[in-house]
Tab-separated table of C-alpha atoms in Angstrom:
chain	number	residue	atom	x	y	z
O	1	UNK	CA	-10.950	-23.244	-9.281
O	2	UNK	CA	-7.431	-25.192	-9.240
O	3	UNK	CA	-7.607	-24.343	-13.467
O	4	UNK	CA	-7.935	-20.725	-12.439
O	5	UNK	CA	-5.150	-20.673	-10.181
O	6	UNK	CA	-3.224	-22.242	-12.494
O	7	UNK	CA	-3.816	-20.203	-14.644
O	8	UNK	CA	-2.900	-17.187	-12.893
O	9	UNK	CA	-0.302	-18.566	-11.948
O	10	UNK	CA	0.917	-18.950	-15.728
O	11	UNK	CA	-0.002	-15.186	-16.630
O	12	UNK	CA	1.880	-14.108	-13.580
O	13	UNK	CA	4.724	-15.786	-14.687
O	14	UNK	CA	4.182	-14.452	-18.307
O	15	UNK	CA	4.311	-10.748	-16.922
O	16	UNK	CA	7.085	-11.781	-14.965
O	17	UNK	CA	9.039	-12.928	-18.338
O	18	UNK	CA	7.992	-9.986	-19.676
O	19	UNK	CA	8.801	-7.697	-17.258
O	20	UNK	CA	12.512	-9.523	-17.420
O	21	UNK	CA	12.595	-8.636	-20.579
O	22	UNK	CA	11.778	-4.785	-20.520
O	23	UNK	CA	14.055	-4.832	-17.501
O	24	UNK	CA	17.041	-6.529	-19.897
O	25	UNK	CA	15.903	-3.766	-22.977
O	26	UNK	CA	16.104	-1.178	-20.402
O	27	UNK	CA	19.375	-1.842	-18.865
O	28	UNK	CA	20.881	-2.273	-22.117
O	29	UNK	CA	19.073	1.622	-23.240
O	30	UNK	CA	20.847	2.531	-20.066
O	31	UNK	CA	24.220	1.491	-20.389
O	32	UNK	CA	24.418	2.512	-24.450
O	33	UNK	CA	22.702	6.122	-24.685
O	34	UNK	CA	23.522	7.888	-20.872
O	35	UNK	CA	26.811	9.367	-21.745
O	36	UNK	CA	25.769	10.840	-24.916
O	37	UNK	CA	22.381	11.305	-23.117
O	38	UNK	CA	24.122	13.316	-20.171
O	39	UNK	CA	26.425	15.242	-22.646
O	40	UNK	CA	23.672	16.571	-24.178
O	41	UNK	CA	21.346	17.654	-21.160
O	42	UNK	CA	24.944	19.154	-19.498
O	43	UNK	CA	25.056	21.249	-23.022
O	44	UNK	CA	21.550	22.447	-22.806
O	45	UNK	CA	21.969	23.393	-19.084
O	46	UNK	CA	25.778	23.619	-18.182
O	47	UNK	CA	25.675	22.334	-15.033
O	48	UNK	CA	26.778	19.076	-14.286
O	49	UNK	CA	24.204	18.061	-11.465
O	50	UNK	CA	20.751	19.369	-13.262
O	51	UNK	CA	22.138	17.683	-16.123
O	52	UNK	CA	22.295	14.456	-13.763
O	53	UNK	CA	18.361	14.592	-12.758
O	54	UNK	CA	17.303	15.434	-16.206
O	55	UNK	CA	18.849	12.436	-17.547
O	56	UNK	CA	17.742	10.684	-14.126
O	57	UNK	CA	13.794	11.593	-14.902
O	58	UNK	CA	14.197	11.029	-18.783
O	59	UNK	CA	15.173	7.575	-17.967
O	60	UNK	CA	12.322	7.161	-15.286
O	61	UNK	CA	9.979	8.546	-17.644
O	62	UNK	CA	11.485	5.955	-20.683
O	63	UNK	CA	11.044	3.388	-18.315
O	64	UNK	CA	7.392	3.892	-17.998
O	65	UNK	CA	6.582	3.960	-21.893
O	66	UNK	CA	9.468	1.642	-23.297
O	67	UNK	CA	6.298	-0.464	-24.540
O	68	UNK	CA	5.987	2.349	-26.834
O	69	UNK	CA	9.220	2.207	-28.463
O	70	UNK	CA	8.820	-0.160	-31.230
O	71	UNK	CA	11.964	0.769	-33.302
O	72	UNK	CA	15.347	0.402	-30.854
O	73	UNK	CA	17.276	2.426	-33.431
O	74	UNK	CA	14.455	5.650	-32.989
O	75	UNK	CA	16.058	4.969	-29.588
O	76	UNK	CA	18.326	8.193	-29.051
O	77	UNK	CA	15.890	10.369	-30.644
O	78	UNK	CA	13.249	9.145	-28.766
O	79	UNK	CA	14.888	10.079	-25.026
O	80	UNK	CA	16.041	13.189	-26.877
O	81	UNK	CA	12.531	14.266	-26.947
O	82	UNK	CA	11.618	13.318	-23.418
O	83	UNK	CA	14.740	14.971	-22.069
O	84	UNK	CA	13.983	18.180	-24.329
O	85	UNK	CA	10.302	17.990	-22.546
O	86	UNK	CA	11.908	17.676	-19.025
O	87	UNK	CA	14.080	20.385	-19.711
O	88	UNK	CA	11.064	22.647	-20.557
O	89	UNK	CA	9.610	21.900	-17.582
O	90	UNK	CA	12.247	22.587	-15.789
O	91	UNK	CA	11.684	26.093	-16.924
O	92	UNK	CA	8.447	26.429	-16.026
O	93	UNK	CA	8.787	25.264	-12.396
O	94	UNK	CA	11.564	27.435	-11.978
O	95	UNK	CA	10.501	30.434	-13.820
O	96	UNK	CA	10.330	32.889	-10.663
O	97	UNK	CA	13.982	31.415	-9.162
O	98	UNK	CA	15.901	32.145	-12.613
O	99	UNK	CA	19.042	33.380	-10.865
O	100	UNK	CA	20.061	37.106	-12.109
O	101	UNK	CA	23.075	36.437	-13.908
O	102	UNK	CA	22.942	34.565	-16.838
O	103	UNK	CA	26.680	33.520	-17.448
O	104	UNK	CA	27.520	29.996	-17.356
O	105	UNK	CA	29.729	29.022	-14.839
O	106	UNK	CA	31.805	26.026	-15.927
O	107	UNK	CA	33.424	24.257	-12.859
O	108	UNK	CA	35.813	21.741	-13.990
O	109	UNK	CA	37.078	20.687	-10.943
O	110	UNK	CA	39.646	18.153	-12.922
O	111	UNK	CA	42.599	18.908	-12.590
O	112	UNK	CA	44.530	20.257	-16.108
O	113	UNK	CA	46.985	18.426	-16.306
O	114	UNK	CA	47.760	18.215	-20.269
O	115	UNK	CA	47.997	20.660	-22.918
O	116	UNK	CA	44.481	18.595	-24.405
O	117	UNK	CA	42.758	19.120	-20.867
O	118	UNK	CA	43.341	23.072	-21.115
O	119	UNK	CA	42.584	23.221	-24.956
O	120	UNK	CA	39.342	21.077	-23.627
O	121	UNK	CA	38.391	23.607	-20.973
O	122	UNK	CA	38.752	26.738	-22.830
O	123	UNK	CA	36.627	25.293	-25.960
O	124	UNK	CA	34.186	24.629	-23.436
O	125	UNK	CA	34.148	27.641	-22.178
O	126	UNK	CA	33.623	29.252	-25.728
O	127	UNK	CA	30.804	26.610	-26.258
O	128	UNK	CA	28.636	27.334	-23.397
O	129	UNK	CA	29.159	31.293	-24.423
O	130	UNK	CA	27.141	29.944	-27.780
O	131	UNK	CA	23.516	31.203	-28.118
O	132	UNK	CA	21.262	27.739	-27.476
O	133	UNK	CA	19.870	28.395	-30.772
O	134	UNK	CA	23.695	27.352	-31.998
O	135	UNK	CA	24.468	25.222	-29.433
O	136	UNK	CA	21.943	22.605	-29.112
O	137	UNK	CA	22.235	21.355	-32.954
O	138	UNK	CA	25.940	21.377	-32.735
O	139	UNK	CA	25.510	19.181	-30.088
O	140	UNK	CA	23.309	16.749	-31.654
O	141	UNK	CA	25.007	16.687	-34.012
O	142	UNK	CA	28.576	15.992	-32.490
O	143	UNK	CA	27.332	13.886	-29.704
O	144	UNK	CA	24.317	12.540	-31.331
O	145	UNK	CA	25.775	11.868	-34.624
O	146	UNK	CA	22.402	13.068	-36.137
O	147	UNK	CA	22.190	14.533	-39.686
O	148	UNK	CA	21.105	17.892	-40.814
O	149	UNK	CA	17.337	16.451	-41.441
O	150	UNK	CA	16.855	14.798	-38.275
O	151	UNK	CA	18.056	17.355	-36.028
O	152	UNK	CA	15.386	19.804	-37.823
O	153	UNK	CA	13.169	16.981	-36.935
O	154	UNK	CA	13.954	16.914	-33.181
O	155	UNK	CA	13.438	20.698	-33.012
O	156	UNK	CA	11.055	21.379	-35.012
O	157	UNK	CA	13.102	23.930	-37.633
O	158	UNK	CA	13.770	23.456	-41.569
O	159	UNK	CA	16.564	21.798	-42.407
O	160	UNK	CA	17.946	25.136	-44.212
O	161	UNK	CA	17.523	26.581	-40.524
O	162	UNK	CA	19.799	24.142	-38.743
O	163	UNK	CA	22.401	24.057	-41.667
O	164	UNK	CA	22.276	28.234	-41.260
O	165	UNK	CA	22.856	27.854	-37.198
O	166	UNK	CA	25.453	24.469	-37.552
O	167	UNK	CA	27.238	27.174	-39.720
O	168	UNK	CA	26.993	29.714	-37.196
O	169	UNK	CA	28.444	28.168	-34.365
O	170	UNK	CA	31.460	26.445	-36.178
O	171	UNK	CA	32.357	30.005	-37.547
O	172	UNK	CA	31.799	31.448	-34.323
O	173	UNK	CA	33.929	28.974	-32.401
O	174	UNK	CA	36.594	29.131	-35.212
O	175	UNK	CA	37.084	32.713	-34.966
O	176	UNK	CA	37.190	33.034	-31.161
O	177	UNK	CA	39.788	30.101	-31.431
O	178	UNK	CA	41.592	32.354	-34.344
O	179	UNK	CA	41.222	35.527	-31.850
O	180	UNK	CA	42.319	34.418	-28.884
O	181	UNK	CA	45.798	32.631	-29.278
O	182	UNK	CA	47.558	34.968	-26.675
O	183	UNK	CA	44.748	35.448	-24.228
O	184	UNK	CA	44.975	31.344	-24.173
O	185	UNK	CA	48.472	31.613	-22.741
O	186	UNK	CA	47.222	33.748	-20.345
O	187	UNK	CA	43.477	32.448	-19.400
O	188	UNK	CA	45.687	29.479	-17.947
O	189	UNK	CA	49.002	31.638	-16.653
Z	1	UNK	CA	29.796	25.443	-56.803
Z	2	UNK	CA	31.701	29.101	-55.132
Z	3	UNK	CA	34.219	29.103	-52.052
Z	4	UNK	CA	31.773	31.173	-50.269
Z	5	UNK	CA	28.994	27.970	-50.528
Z	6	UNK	CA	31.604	25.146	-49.607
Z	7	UNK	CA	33.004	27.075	-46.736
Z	8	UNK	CA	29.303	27.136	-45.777
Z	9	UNK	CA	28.496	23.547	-45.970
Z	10	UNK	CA	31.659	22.186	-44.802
Z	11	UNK	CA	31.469	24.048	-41.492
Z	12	UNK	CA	28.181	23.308	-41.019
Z	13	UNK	CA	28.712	19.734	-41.615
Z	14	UNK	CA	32.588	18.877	-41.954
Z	15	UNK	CA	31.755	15.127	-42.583
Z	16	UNK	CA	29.652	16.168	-45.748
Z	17	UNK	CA	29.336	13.035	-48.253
Z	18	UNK	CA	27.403	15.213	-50.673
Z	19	UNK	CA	28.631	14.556	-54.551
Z	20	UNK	CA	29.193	18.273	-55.341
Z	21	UNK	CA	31.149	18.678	-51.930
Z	22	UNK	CA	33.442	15.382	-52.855
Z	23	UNK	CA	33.723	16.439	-56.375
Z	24	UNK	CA	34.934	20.146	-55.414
Z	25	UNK	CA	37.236	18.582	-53.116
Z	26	UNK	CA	38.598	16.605	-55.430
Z	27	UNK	CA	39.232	19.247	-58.075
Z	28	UNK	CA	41.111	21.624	-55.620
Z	29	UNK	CA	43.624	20.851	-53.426
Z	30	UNK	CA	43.167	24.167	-51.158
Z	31	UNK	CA	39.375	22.902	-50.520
Z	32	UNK	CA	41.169	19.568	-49.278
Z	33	UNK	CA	43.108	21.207	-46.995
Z	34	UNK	CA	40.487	23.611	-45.870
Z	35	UNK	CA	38.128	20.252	-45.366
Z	36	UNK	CA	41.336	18.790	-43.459
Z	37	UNK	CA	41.344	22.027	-41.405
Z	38	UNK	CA	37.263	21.807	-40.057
Z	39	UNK	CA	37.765	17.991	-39.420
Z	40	UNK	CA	40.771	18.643	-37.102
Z	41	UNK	CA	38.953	21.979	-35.438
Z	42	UNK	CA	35.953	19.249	-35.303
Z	43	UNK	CA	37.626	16.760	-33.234
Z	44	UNK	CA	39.127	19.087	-30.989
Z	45	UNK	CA	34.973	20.123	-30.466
Z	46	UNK	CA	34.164	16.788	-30.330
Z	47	UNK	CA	36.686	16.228	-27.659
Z	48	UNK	CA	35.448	19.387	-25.590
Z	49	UNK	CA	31.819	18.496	-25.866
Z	50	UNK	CA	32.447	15.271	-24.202
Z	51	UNK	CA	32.356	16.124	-20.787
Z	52	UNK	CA	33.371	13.728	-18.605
Z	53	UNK	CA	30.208	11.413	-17.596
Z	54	UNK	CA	30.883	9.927	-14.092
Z	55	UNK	CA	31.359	6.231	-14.195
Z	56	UNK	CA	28.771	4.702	-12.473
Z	57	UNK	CA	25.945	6.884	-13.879
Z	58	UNK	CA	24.342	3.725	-15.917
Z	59	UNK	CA	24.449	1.798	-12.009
Z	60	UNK	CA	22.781	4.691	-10.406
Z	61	UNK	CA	20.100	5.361	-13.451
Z	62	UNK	CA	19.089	1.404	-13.236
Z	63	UNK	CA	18.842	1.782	-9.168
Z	64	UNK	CA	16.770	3.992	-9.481
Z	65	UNK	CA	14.652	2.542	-11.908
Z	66	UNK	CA	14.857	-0.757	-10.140
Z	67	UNK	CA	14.169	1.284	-6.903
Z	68	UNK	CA	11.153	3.212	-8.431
Z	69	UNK	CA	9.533	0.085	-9.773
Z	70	UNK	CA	9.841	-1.808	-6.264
Z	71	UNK	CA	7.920	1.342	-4.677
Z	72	UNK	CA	5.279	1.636	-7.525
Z	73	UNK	CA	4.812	-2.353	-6.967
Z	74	UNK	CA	4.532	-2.084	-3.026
Z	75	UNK	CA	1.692	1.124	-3.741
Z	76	UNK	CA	0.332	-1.786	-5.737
Z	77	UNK	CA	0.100	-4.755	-3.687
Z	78	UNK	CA	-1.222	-2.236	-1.110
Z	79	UNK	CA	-3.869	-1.132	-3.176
Z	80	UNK	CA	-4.854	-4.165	-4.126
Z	81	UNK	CA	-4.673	-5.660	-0.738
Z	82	UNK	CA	-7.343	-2.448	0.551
Z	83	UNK	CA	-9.129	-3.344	-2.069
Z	84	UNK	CA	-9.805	-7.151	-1.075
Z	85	UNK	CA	-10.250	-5.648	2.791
Z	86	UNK	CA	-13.159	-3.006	1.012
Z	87	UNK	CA	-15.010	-5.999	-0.887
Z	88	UNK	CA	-14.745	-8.518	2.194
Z	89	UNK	CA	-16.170	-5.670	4.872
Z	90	UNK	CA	-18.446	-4.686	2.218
Z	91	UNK	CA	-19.723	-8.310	1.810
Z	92	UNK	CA	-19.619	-8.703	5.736
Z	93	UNK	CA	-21.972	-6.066	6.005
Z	94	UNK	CA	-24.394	-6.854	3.043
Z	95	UNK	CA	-24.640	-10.646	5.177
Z	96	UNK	CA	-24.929	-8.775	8.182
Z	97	UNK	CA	-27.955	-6.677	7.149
Z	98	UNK	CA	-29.329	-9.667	5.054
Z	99	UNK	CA	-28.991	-12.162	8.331
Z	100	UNK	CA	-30.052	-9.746	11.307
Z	101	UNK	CA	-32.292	-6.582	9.990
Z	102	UNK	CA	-35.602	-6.965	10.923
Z	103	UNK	CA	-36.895	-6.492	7.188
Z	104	UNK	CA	-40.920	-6.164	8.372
Z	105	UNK	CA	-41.889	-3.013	10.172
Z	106	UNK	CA	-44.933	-4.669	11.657
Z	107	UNK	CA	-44.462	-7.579	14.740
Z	108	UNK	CA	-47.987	-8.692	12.536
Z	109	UNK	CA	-46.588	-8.803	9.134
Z	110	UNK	CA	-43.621	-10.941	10.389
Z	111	UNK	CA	-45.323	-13.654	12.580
Z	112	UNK	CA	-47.405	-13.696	9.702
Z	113	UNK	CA	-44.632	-14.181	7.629
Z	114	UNK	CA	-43.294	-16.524	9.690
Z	115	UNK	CA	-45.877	-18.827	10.131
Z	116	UNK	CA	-46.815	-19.469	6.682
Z	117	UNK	CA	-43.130	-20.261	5.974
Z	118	UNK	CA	-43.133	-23.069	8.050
Z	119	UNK	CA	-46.695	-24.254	7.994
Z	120	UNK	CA	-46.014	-27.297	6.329
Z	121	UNK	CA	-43.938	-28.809	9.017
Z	122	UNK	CA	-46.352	-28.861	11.339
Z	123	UNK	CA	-49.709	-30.256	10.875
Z	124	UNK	CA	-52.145	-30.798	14.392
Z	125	UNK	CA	-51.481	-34.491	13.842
Z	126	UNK	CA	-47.590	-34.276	14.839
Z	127	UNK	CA	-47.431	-36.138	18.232
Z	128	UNK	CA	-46.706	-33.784	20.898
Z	129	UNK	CA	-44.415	-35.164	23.372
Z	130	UNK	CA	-42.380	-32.394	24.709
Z	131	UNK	CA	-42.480	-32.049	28.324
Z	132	UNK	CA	-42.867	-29.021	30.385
Z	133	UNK	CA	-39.607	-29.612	32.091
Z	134	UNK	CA	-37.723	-29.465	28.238
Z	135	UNK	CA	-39.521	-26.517	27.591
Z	136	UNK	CA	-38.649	-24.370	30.522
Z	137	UNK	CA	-34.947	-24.640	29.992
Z	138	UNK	CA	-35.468	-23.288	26.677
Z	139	UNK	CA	-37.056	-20.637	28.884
Z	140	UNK	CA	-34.005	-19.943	31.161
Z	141	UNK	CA	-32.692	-18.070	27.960
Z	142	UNK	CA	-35.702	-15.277	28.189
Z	143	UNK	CA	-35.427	-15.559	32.206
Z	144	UNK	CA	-38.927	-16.977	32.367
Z	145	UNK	CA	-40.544	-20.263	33.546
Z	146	UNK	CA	-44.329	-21.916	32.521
Z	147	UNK	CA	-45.822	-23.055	35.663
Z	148	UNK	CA	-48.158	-25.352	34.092
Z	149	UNK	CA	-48.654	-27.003	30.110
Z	150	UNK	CA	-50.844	-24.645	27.821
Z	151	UNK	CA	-51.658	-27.312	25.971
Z	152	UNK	CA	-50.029	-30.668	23.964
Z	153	UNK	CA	-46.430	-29.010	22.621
Z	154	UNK	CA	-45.653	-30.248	18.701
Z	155	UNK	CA	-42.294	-27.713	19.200
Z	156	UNK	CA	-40.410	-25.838	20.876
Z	157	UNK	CA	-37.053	-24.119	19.892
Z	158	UNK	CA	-34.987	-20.896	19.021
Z	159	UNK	CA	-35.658	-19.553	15.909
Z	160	UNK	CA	-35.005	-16.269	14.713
Z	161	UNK	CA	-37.940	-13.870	14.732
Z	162	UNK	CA	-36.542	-11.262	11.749
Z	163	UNK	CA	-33.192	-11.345	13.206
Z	164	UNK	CA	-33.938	-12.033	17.221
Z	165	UNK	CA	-33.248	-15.077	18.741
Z	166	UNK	CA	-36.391	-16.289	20.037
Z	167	UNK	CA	-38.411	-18.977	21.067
Z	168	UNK	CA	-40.958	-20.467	18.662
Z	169	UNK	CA	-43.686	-22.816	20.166
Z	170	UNK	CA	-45.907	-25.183	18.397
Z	171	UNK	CA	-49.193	-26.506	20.041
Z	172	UNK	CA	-51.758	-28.446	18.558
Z	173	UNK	CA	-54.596	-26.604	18.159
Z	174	UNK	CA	-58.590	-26.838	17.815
Z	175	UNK	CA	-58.289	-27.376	13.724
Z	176	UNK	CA	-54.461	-25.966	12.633
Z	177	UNK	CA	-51.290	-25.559	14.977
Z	178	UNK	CA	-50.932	-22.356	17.525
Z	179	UNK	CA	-47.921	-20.023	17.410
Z	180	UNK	CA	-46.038	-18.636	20.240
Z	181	UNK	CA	-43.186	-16.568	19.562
Z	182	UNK	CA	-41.308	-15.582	22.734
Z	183	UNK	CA	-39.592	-12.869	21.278
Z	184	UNK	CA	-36.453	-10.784	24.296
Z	185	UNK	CA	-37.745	-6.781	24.482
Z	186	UNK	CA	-36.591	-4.954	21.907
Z	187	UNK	CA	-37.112	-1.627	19.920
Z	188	UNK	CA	-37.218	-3.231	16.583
Z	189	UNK	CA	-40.849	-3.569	16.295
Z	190	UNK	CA	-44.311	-1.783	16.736
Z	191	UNK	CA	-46.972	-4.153	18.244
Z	192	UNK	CA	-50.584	-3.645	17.845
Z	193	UNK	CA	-52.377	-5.649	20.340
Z	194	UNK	CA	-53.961	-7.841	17.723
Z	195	UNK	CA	-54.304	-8.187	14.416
Z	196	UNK	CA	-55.375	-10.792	11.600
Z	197	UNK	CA	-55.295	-11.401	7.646
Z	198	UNK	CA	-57.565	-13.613	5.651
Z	199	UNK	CA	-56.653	-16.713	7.388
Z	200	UNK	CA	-55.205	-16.130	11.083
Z	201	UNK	CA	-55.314	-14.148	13.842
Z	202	UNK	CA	-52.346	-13.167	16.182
Z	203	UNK	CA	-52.403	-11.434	19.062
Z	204	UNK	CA	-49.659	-9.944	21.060
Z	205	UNK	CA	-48.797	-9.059	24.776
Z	206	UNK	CA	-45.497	-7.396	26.230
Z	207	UNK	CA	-44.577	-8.371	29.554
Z	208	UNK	CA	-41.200	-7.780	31.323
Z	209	UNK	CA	-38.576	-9.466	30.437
Z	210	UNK	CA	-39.961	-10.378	26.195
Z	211	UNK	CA	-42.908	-10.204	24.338
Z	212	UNK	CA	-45.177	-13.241	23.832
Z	213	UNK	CA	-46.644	-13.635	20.294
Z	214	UNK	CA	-49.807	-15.693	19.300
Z	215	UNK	CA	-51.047	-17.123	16.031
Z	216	UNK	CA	-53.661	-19.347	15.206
Z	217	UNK	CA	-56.477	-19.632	12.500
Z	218	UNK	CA	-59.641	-17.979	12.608
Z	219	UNK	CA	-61.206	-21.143	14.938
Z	220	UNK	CA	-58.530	-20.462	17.797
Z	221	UNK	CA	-59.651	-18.515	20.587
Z	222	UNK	CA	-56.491	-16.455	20.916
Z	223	UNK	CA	-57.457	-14.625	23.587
Z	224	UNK	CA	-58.271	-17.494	25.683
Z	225	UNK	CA	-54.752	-18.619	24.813
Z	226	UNK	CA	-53.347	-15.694	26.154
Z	227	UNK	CA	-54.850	-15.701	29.767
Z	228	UNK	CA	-53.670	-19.122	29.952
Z	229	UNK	CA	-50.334	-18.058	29.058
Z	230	UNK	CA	-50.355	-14.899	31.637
Z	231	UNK	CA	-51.690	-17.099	34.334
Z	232	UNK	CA	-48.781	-19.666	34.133
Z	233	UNK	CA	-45.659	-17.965	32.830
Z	234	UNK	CA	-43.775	-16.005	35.580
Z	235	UNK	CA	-40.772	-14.094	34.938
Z	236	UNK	CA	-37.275	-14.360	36.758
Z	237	UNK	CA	-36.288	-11.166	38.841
């Protein structure tokens, strides 16, 4: 009887340990993938605080099956996939409250102060006007840092696909930033 | 490789390590300069797609974590704890029924029962040397009193009669020990005024107060037993 107790005692402590351990992997998951994490759930839904609880329940969710992630540098792909998931549910939940107007509404409520901060908030502007289809490789790709095959990975598309759409929304951006020199000056004015 | 082609890659990829790419590069110093162009647009994206991420995100994502797992272990301790409470009422109940439920329909089948179990301790040869006075406190319990001995007592104490505290009696007997169960009224049982197996006989009679139970072998004149008993056991009021 005292063995047994013992010996709980030992395997409590074990899963203790281990738990300490998860705990230390997932704090460390935490504090090196959230910003780019965020960036990338603001860019698929532009708003800053839906952005917040997807990366909130992606992380929840990670917590839960970090036994399952064997490979720390599949890492970023990994909670890529989870938030994607989220974000589809999302949808579905919400499918009879889509509001009306599709426009995103950037609020930067930062001040702009520097000539960077209003070259920053007019890009923006041009990126959330991007189809998704364009947006959400260039964003992996930017923010992610992932290449042309892993990205067609993540969502499921040929590689000749996302190379077509990276293409797109470079050109796109370009000529809007070729375009729109004066209206700048006055966007801000 | 043509301009159209290049312009295509590099935009799609401005960091492009491809040999071809490096080699046209290389070759013409417009591509360079176009390639310079992309990276600097690329930077400025970079720059915009970074949207500021508020500082203490990473403290509030392992909060909540930390915050979530506390919750998930109290739903845990509690389940575990109402489990323990479901095994130890369960087992509390399976003693209860074990310890207390009459398990014979039949008064008959359990004095039966009841006397062969314990045969063996008493034989008619015991000495018999409890008094009358010893017996009728054990009597006070079932509110009645024996006016006179029935005959030379080998025992005489509670015992439970399927689950009743009663009183059990042992007399000596003509060739075997007689049983008297005095067993408080209750509506666990049927009686049948007598009945008998291979071996013994019992008889039963129901006053006011409890029920008075006989067995004895075949030899024993029951009945004679039980007038005795009705002549000298009187019940409190």
């Amino acid at each position: 009887m005292i063995k047994k107790i013992l010996g709980n005692k030992n395997a409590t402590s074990q899963v203790s340990s281990l738990m300490a351990t998860k705990q230390t992997r997932y704090e460390a998951l935490v504090k090196a993938l959230h910003a780019d994490l965020f960036r990338y759930a603001y860019w698929l839904c532009r708003e800053k605080q839906i952005a917040e609880d997807l990366v909130q329940e992606t992380f929840l969710r990670a917590w839960r099956a970090l036994d399952s992630l064997k490979d720390e540098k599949a890492a970023k792909s990994w909670l890529i996939t989870i938030l994607r998931r989220e974000n589809a549910r999302r949808f579905e939940r919400k499918r009879f409250d889509m509001s009306e107007y599709e426009e995103a509404t950037i609020t930067d409520t930062k001040a702009m102060s520097s000539e960077q901060d209003i070259e920053n908030h007019w890009l923006r502007e041009k990126i959330s006007l991007l189809p998704e289809e364009y947006r959400e490789p260039l964003v992996l790709q930017a923010i992610g840092g992932f290449s042309g095959e892993e990205i067609a990975g993540l969502l499921s598309l040929n590689k000749n696909t996302v190379m077509t759409r990276l293409f797109r929304a470079r050109n796109q951006l370009k000529d809007a930033l070729e375009k729109e020199p004066e209206e700048r000056g006055t966007y801000n004015g | 490789m043509d301009d159209l082609q290049f312009r295509r890659t590099i935009y799609a990829d401005p960091q492009c390590t491809d040999e071809d790419i490096i080699q046209a590069v290389a070759a013409d110093p417009s591509k360079q300069k176009f390639v310079n162009d992309i990276q600097q647009f690329d930077e400025k994206l970079l720059a915009a797609l970074k949207v500021p991420v508020s500082d203490d995100m990473a403290q509030k994502l392992i909060l909540r974590q930390a915050l979530n797992n506390h919750q998930q272990n109290k739903k845990k301790t509690k389940i575990h704890l109402a489990l323990a409470a479901s095994v130890a009422i369960t087992a509390g109940l399976i003693v209860k029924f074990m310890m207390f439920t009459p398990s014979h329909d039949s008064v008959a089948e359990y004095a039966f029962a009841h006397t062969a179990h314990e045969a063996h301790y008493f034989t008619n040869n015991d000495t018999a040397n409890i008094t009358l006075a010893s017996l009728n406190e054990k009597m006070t319990s079932f509110s009645g009193n024996f006016t006179d001995k029935l005959g030379d007592l080998i025992f005489a104490d509670y015992c439970r009669f399927d689950g009743i505290k009663s009183l059990h009696l042992v007399y000596k007997g003509i060739t075997s020990p007689v049983n008297v169960f005095i067993i408080p009224k209750n509506d666990k049982f049927t009686y049948t005024q007598s009945f008998s197996n291979n071996r013994l006989n019992g008889r039963t009679e129901q006053y006011k107060d409890a029920d008075i139970i006989l067995v004895g072998d075949k030899s024993e004149p029951l009945q004679k037993w039980q007038e005795n008993i009705k002549a000298t056991v009187t019940w409190a009021i």
